[in-house]
Short mmCIF file of C-alpha atoms in Angstrom, two decimals:
data_model
loop_
_atom_site.label_atom_id
_atom_site.label_comp_id
_atom_site.label_asym_id
_atom_site.label_seq_id
_atom_site.Cartn_x
_atom_site.Cartn_y
_atom_site.Cartn_z
CA MET A 1 -2.02 -3.10 37.34
CA ALA A 2 -4.88 -1.27 35.62
CA PHE A 3 -5.76 -2.08 32.02
CA ALA A 4 -7.26 0.60 29.82
CA THR A 5 -9.86 -1.65 28.25
CA GLY A 6 -10.66 -3.71 31.33
CA LEU A 7 -10.58 -6.76 29.05
CA GLY A 8 -8.80 -10.05 29.57
CA ILE A 9 -7.51 -11.63 26.38
CA GLY A 10 -6.91 -15.28 25.52
CA ILE A 11 -5.19 -16.39 22.31
CA VAL A 12 -5.59 -19.79 20.66
CA GLY A 13 -2.53 -20.62 18.56
CA GLY A 14 1.11 -19.64 18.86
CA GLY A 15 2.32 -18.87 15.34
CA PHE A 16 2.90 -15.69 13.33
CA MET A 17 -0.67 -14.41 13.62
CA ALA A 18 -0.59 -14.86 17.40
CA ASP A 19 2.40 -12.50 17.40
CA VAL A 20 0.44 -9.90 15.43
CA HIS A 21 -2.72 -10.27 17.53
CA SER A 22 -0.81 -10.08 20.81
CA ARG A 23 0.93 -6.86 19.80
CA ALA A 24 -2.42 -5.36 18.80
CA ALA A 25 -4.08 -6.42 22.07
CA ARG A 26 -1.22 -4.94 24.06
CA SER A 27 -1.44 -1.71 22.05
CA ALA A 28 -5.13 -1.50 22.96
CA GLY A 29 -4.28 -1.71 26.64
CA ALA A 30 -5.77 -5.14 27.22
CA ARG A 31 -4.52 -7.77 29.64
CA LEU A 32 -2.91 -10.74 27.88
CA VAL A 33 -4.15 -13.43 30.25
CA GLY A 34 -3.07 -16.58 28.47
CA LEU A 35 -2.53 -18.67 25.36
CA SER A 36 -3.30 -22.23 24.31
CA SER A 37 -1.65 -24.13 21.49
CA SER A 38 -1.39 -27.67 20.15
CA SER A 39 0.27 -28.83 23.38
CA ALA A 40 0.91 -27.53 26.88
CA ALA A 41 4.63 -27.24 26.14
CA ARG A 42 4.08 -25.22 22.97
CA ALA A 43 1.60 -22.99 24.78
CA ALA A 44 4.12 -22.32 27.55
CA ASP A 45 6.88 -21.53 25.04
CA ALA A 46 4.65 -19.20 23.00
CA ALA A 47 3.34 -17.43 26.09
CA ASP A 48 6.88 -16.83 27.29
CA ARG A 49 8.02 -15.59 23.87
CA LEU A 50 5.07 -13.20 23.51
CA GLY A 51 5.06 -11.93 27.09
CA ILE A 52 1.66 -13.45 27.89
CA GLU A 53 0.89 -14.31 31.49
CA ARG A 54 0.45 -18.05 31.13
CA GLY A 55 0.17 -20.99 28.78
CA TYR A 56 -2.89 -23.22 29.10
CA ALA A 57 -2.76 -26.99 28.71
CA SER A 58 -5.75 -26.84 26.36
CA ILE A 59 -8.36 -24.58 24.82
CA ASP A 60 -10.78 -25.96 27.41
CA ALA A 61 -8.62 -24.54 30.19
CA LEU A 62 -8.49 -21.19 28.42
CA LEU A 63 -12.26 -21.07 28.01
CA ASP A 64 -12.78 -22.04 31.66
CA ASP A 65 -10.74 -19.07 32.88
CA PRO A 66 -13.14 -16.32 34.08
CA LEU A 67 -10.41 -13.71 33.48
CA VAL A 68 -10.70 -14.24 29.72
CA ASP A 69 -13.29 -11.97 28.12
CA VAL A 70 -12.19 -12.06 24.47
CA VAL A 71 -10.60 -14.98 22.61
CA HIS A 72 -8.46 -14.55 19.50
CA VAL A 73 -8.51 -17.64 17.29
CA CYS A 74 -5.19 -17.78 15.41
CA THR A 75 -4.98 -21.43 14.40
CA PRO A 76 -4.96 -23.23 11.01
CA ASN A 77 -8.08 -22.66 8.92
CA ALA A 78 -9.73 -26.06 9.44
CA LEU A 79 -9.85 -25.45 13.20
CA HIS A 80 -11.57 -22.06 13.09
CA ALA A 81 -15.19 -23.21 12.95
CA ASP A 82 -15.01 -25.60 15.90
CA GLN A 83 -12.90 -23.32 18.07
CA ALA A 84 -14.87 -20.14 17.38
CA GLU A 85 -18.12 -22.02 18.03
CA ARG A 86 -16.79 -23.15 21.40
CA VAL A 87 -15.82 -19.60 22.30
CA ILE A 88 -19.30 -18.36 21.43
CA ALA A 89 -20.93 -21.19 23.39
CA GLU A 90 -19.04 -19.96 26.47
CA GLY A 91 -20.51 -16.48 25.98
CA LYS A 92 -17.11 -14.94 25.28
CA HIS A 93 -16.36 -12.45 22.52
CA VAL A 94 -14.25 -13.71 19.63
CA VAL A 95 -11.79 -12.41 17.07
CA CYS A 96 -11.34 -15.18 14.50
CA GLU A 97 -8.67 -15.22 11.82
CA LYS A 98 -9.77 -15.47 8.22
CA PRO A 99 -10.98 -17.45 6.47
CA LEU A 100 -13.72 -17.62 9.08
CA ALA A 101 -14.39 -21.22 8.01
CA THR A 102 -13.50 -23.53 5.14
CA THR A 103 -17.14 -24.04 4.08
CA ILE A 104 -20.12 -21.76 3.61
CA ALA A 105 -22.19 -23.97 5.91
CA ASP A 106 -19.74 -23.55 8.79
CA ALA A 107 -19.38 -19.80 8.20
CA THR A 108 -23.18 -19.47 8.20
CA SER A 109 -23.48 -21.46 11.41
CA LEU A 110 -20.88 -19.30 13.14
CA THR A 111 -22.49 -16.06 12.00
CA GLU A 112 -25.88 -17.19 13.27
CA ALA A 113 -24.43 -18.45 16.57
CA ALA A 114 -22.66 -15.15 17.25
CA ALA A 115 -25.82 -13.18 16.51
CA SER A 116 -27.90 -15.44 18.75
CA ALA A 117 -25.40 -15.23 21.62
CA GLY A 118 -25.11 -11.45 21.34
CA VAL A 119 -21.31 -11.51 21.39
CA VAL A 120 -18.94 -9.38 19.39
CA ALA A 121 -17.43 -11.57 16.67
CA SER A 122 -14.95 -9.89 14.32
CA VAL A 123 -12.71 -11.00 11.46
CA PRO A 124 -9.42 -9.23 10.66
CA PHE A 125 -9.95 -7.71 7.25
CA VAL A 126 -7.43 -5.22 8.53
CA TYR A 127 -6.66 -3.38 5.31
CA ARG A 128 -9.90 -1.52 5.97
CA PHE A 129 -8.01 0.21 8.76
CA HIS A 130 -5.40 1.99 6.70
CA PRO A 131 -6.30 5.70 6.85
CA MET A 132 -5.95 6.07 3.09
CA VAL A 133 -8.44 3.25 2.49
CA ARG A 134 -10.94 5.14 4.63
CA GLU A 135 -10.18 8.29 2.65
CA ALA A 136 -10.92 6.44 -0.59
CA ARG A 137 -14.17 5.15 0.88
CA ALA A 138 -15.20 8.65 1.96
CA ARG A 139 -14.59 10.04 -1.53
CA VAL A 140 -16.78 7.35 -3.08
CA ALA A 141 -19.52 7.75 -0.48
CA ASP A 142 -19.83 11.54 -0.86
CA GLY A 143 -19.87 11.35 -4.66
CA ARG A 144 -16.52 12.98 -5.41
CA SER A 145 -15.35 9.92 -7.37
CA GLY A 146 -18.52 9.58 -9.41
CA ARG A 147 -20.25 6.42 -10.57
CA LEU A 148 -18.15 3.26 -10.32
CA LEU A 149 -16.97 2.14 -13.77
CA THR A 150 -14.13 -0.36 -13.36
CA PHE A 151 -11.59 -1.67 -10.90
CA ALA A 152 -8.35 -3.65 -11.07
CA ALA A 153 -7.28 -5.40 -7.88
CA SER A 154 -4.22 -7.56 -7.32
CA TYR A 155 -2.55 -9.21 -4.35
CA LEU A 156 0.88 -10.64 -5.11
CA GLN A 157 3.32 -12.55 -2.89
CA ASP A 158 6.35 -14.76 -3.53
CA TRP A 159 6.63 -16.81 -0.33
CA LEU A 160 5.57 -20.02 -2.13
CA LEU A 161 7.50 -19.33 -5.33
CA GLU A 162 9.81 -22.35 -5.16
CA GLN A 163 8.79 -26.00 -5.10
CA THR A 164 10.81 -26.32 -1.90
CA ASP A 165 8.65 -23.67 -0.23
CA ASP A 166 5.99 -25.27 1.92
CA ASN A 167 3.43 -24.52 4.62
CA TRP A 168 0.39 -26.11 6.24
CA ARG A 169 -1.80 -23.88 4.08
CA VAL A 170 -1.06 -25.88 0.93
CA ASP A 171 -2.84 -28.92 2.43
CA SER A 172 -6.58 -28.76 1.76
CA ALA A 173 -7.27 -30.86 4.84
CA THR A 174 -5.77 -28.12 7.01
CA GLY A 175 -6.22 -24.99 4.97
CA GLY A 176 -9.43 -25.75 3.09
CA ARG A 177 -10.37 -26.13 -0.57
CA SER A 178 -8.94 -22.72 -1.47
CA ARG A 179 -5.51 -21.41 -0.51
CA ALA A 180 -4.46 -18.26 -2.38
CA PHE A 181 -7.94 -16.82 -2.84
CA ALA A 182 -9.22 -17.69 0.63
CA ASP A 183 -6.05 -16.34 2.21
CA ILE A 184 -5.40 -13.12 0.28
CA GLY A 185 -7.99 -12.84 -2.50
CA SER A 186 -10.67 -12.49 0.15
CA HIS A 187 -8.90 -9.30 1.31
CA LEU A 188 -9.13 -7.87 -2.19
CA VAL A 189 -12.86 -8.47 -2.61
CA ASP A 190 -13.59 -7.23 0.89
CA LEU A 191 -11.59 -4.06 0.24
CA VAL A 192 -13.27 -3.32 -3.10
CA GLU A 193 -16.76 -3.87 -1.68
CA PHE A 194 -15.92 -1.87 1.45
CA VAL A 195 -14.53 1.14 -0.43
CA THR A 196 -17.14 1.23 -3.19
CA GLY A 197 -20.23 0.11 -1.27
CA ASP A 198 -20.92 -2.10 -4.30
CA ARG A 199 -21.19 -5.89 -4.40
CA VAL A 200 -19.72 -8.51 -6.70
CA THR A 201 -22.60 -10.38 -8.35
CA ARG A 202 -20.98 -12.51 -11.08
CA VAL A 203 -17.55 -14.03 -11.54
CA ALA A 204 -15.54 -15.95 -14.13
CA ALA A 205 -12.18 -17.34 -13.07
CA ASN A 206 -9.12 -19.47 -13.76
CA THR A 207 -6.93 -21.06 -11.10
CA ARG A 208 -3.48 -22.60 -11.35
CA THR A 209 -1.57 -24.99 -9.10
CA PHE A 210 1.96 -24.77 -10.44
CA PHE A 211 3.43 -27.23 -7.93
CA SER A 212 1.43 -30.36 -7.18
CA GLU A 213 4.42 -31.62 -5.17
CA ARG A 214 6.12 -29.56 -2.48
CA ALA A 215 8.75 -30.28 0.16
CA GLN A 216 6.42 -31.89 2.66
CA HIS A 217 3.16 -32.25 0.72
CA SER A 218 2.22 -34.35 -2.28
CA ALA A 219 -0.87 -34.26 -4.49
CA VAL A 220 -1.36 -30.56 -3.73
CA THR A 221 -4.70 -29.29 -5.08
CA THR A 222 -4.91 -25.81 -3.55
CA GLU A 223 -4.23 -22.99 -5.98
CA ASP A 224 -1.05 -20.93 -6.28
CA ALA A 225 -2.75 -18.23 -8.37
CA VAL A 226 -6.20 -17.03 -9.43
CA ALA A 227 -7.28 -14.66 -12.19
CA ALA A 228 -10.92 -13.55 -12.13
CA THR A 229 -13.21 -11.16 -13.97
CA VAL A 230 -16.19 -9.85 -12.03
CA GLU A 231 -19.35 -7.81 -12.43
CA THR A 232 -20.97 -5.77 -9.67
CA ALA A 233 -24.53 -4.94 -8.71
CA SER A 234 -24.16 -1.40 -10.10
CA GLY A 235 -22.97 -2.66 -13.49
CA ALA A 236 -19.25 -2.04 -13.02
CA ILE A 237 -16.67 -4.58 -14.17
CA GLY A 238 -13.32 -5.48 -12.66
CA THR A 239 -10.40 -7.87 -12.49
CA VAL A 240 -8.88 -9.69 -9.54
CA LEU A 241 -5.40 -11.26 -9.73
CA VAL A 242 -4.03 -13.24 -6.80
CA SER A 243 -0.67 -15.00 -6.68
CA GLN A 244 1.63 -16.50 -4.07
CA VAL A 245 4.29 -17.17 -6.72
CA ALA A 246 5.11 -13.63 -7.98
CA PRO A 247 8.90 -13.07 -7.70
CA GLY A 248 9.88 -10.03 -5.69
CA ARG A 249 6.39 -9.27 -4.47
CA LYS A 250 6.28 -9.68 -0.71
CA ASN A 251 2.81 -8.43 0.20
CA ARG A 252 1.71 -6.23 -2.65
CA LEU A 253 -2.01 -5.53 -2.35
CA HIS A 254 -2.92 -2.96 -5.01
CA VAL A 255 -6.39 -1.64 -5.81
CA GLU A 256 -7.28 0.83 -8.57
CA ILE A 257 -10.90 2.00 -8.68
CA ALA A 258 -12.10 4.12 -11.60
CA GLY A 259 -15.10 6.35 -11.03
CA ALA A 260 -16.61 8.64 -13.62
CA ALA A 261 -14.89 11.65 -12.01
CA GLU A 262 -11.65 10.25 -10.64
CA SER A 263 -9.60 7.11 -10.09
CA LEU A 264 -8.41 6.01 -6.65
CA VAL A 265 -5.27 3.92 -6.15
CA PHE A 266 -4.18 2.32 -2.88
CA ASP A 267 -0.98 0.27 -2.59
CA GLN A 268 -0.54 -1.58 0.71
CA GLU A 269 3.24 -1.57 0.36
CA GLN A 270 3.10 2.25 -0.03
CA PRO A 271 0.25 3.05 2.38
CA GLU A 272 1.17 6.64 3.16
CA THR A 273 -0.55 8.07 0.10
CA LEU A 274 -3.71 7.79 -2.01
CA TRP A 275 -3.33 8.48 -5.73
CA LEU A 276 -6.18 10.47 -7.25
CA GLY A 277 -6.30 10.31 -11.04
CA ARG A 278 -8.27 12.87 -13.02
CA ARG A 279 -8.30 13.93 -16.66
CA VAL A 280 -6.99 17.27 -15.38
CA GLY A 281 -5.39 17.72 -11.99
CA THR A 282 -4.09 14.30 -10.95
CA THR A 283 -2.65 14.45 -7.43
CA VAL A 284 -1.38 12.43 -4.49
CA VAL A 285 -3.00 12.83 -1.07
CA PRO A 286 -0.69 12.23 1.91
CA ARG A 287 -1.68 10.54 5.16
CA ASP A 288 -2.08 13.87 6.91
CA ALA A 289 -4.98 14.10 9.37
CA ASP A 290 -5.54 17.76 8.52
CA GLN A 291 -6.28 16.83 4.89
CA LEU A 292 -8.41 13.73 5.43
CA SER A 293 -12.04 12.87 6.09
CA PRO A 294 -12.97 12.39 9.78
CA ASP A 295 -13.12 8.58 9.51
CA ALA A 296 -9.66 8.47 7.95
CA ALA A 297 -8.20 11.08 10.30
CA ARG A 298 -9.24 9.12 13.41
CA LEU A 299 -6.98 6.26 12.29
CA VAL A 300 -3.92 8.51 12.02
CA THR A 301 -1.79 7.70 15.07
CA VAL A 302 1.42 9.57 14.23
CA PRO A 303 2.03 12.77 12.26
CA SER A 304 2.41 12.64 8.51
CA GLY A 305 5.97 11.74 7.57
CA HIS A 306 6.16 9.12 10.35
CA ALA A 307 5.15 5.96 8.52
CA GLN A 308 2.19 3.82 9.54
CA GLY A 309 1.77 0.30 8.21
CA TYR A 310 0.28 -3.16 8.58
CA GLN A 311 0.67 -3.54 12.34
CA ASP A 312 -0.89 -0.11 12.88
CA ALA A 313 -3.90 -1.18 10.79
CA PHE A 314 -4.14 -4.39 12.80
CA ASN A 315 -3.91 -2.44 16.06
CA ALA A 316 -6.80 -0.22 14.94
CA PHE A 317 -8.91 -3.26 14.02
CA VAL A 318 -8.37 -4.85 17.44
CA ALA A 319 -9.00 -1.55 19.23
CA ASP A 320 -12.32 -1.19 17.39
CA SER A 321 -13.22 -4.81 18.22
CA TYR A 322 -12.64 -4.10 21.90
CA ALA A 323 -14.60 -0.85 21.65
CA ALA A 324 -17.52 -2.89 20.28
CA VAL A 325 -17.21 -5.24 23.27
CA ARG A 326 -17.59 -2.18 25.50
CA GLY A 327 -20.75 -1.24 23.62
CA GLU A 328 -19.25 1.55 21.52
CA GLN A 329 -20.04 1.96 17.84
CA ARG A 330 -17.21 1.81 15.32
CA ASP A 331 -18.00 2.21 11.64
CA GLY A 332 -16.48 -0.38 9.34
CA LEU A 333 -15.66 -3.12 11.85
CA PRO A 334 -15.53 -6.41 9.89
CA VAL A 335 -17.66 -9.03 11.63
CA PHE A 336 -18.63 -12.66 11.06
CA SER A 337 -21.15 -11.75 8.36
CA ASP A 338 -18.20 -10.28 6.42
CA GLY A 339 -16.34 -13.54 6.94
CA LEU A 340 -19.36 -15.39 5.58
CA ARG A 341 -19.41 -13.06 2.59
CA ALA A 342 -15.77 -13.94 1.89
CA ALA A 343 -16.61 -17.64 2.03
CA VAL A 344 -19.45 -17.16 -0.46
CA VAL A 345 -17.25 -15.24 -2.92
CA THR A 346 -14.39 -17.72 -2.57
CA GLU A 347 -16.70 -20.66 -3.30
CA ALA A 348 -18.10 -18.87 -6.36
CA VAL A 349 -14.58 -18.19 -7.70
CA LEU A 350 -13.57 -21.84 -7.37
CA ASP A 351 -16.86 -23.04 -8.85
CA ALA A 352 -16.44 -20.68 -11.79
CA ALA A 353 -12.93 -21.97 -12.41
CA ASP A 354 -14.11 -25.60 -12.24
CA ALA A 355 -17.11 -24.99 -14.53
CA GLY A 356 -15.37 -22.72 -17.01
CA THR A 357 -18.34 -20.37 -17.01
CA TRP A 358 -19.80 -17.38 -15.23
CA ILE A 359 -21.16 -18.04 -11.74
CA ASP A 360 -23.63 -15.84 -9.90
CA VAL A 361 -22.53 -14.63 -6.45
CA PRO A 362 -25.48 -14.40 -4.03
CA LEU A 363 -25.92 -11.05 -2.33
CA PRO A 364 -25.97 -10.94 1.50
#
């Protein structure tokens, strides 16, 4: 059987994100060589469920397989640094789930190791790959939106709304010091910085842990919600609201960016349009390749009126990662330095909440 990319893919982890990554790899025409998990039995079960060729007894066995060119790390957060470092040490390319690491030191080490090894190392900030996000970015870049004034960004979910709701992410030993912000707030900041080309430089924040006891975890310290005010390098101001306890909100990422000439609104749960607000002539731009900038149009995979969504964005991210492995250039691919940036911003948000004061965010 011939594979369009010529790449052999290994996946570490067998949960929800392994499902998403495997579908994206298959969409890109790669060969799904094998999967490792927390045990040989779990690896075999996950490989069978996902249609992957084999389950490995361990990550060591996966890394030893010469058929594996690219490894997708889809395990709990605390495992990312060690596993991604091992992939890099083997000279293989790596796609590592976010957060890249649970500390700035580990994220820095991984970024430096990937650069030294010369491997492609990407992080799935996949909302960059919605066509309408690229359209917003193009309008800012060419000046149509004018100087950045303000932004309001929110990411709301309800999957941890009840005290009986639980997950490994609530445990700081497994998920890291931050939960809600590291998991979904990082997407917001990445998206705002990506679209505007601006950088967050100062932050003030409050965090809340509404349930210190959950079904299977006690003494929970990771946050359920974060509210932050930020300043950017250009002098703009903005707000960031993150919650995993917002009733009825399943995965509502919403960003409104106000330039001097127009506002741009992207809603991840309604990704087929971009709202353009003007004093006169407010309009809605559809996801129609004939009406979009070239960078946005290239991400349109089906005609307007045939909805694209999250998995399509993920597929585009993985396809661009594999293109980079082949030596092709793809604008906007999020790499380990972007994962490090997310770690730096996350740490600043938590520090600001702990200190009750403004904290400076170092620039890359």
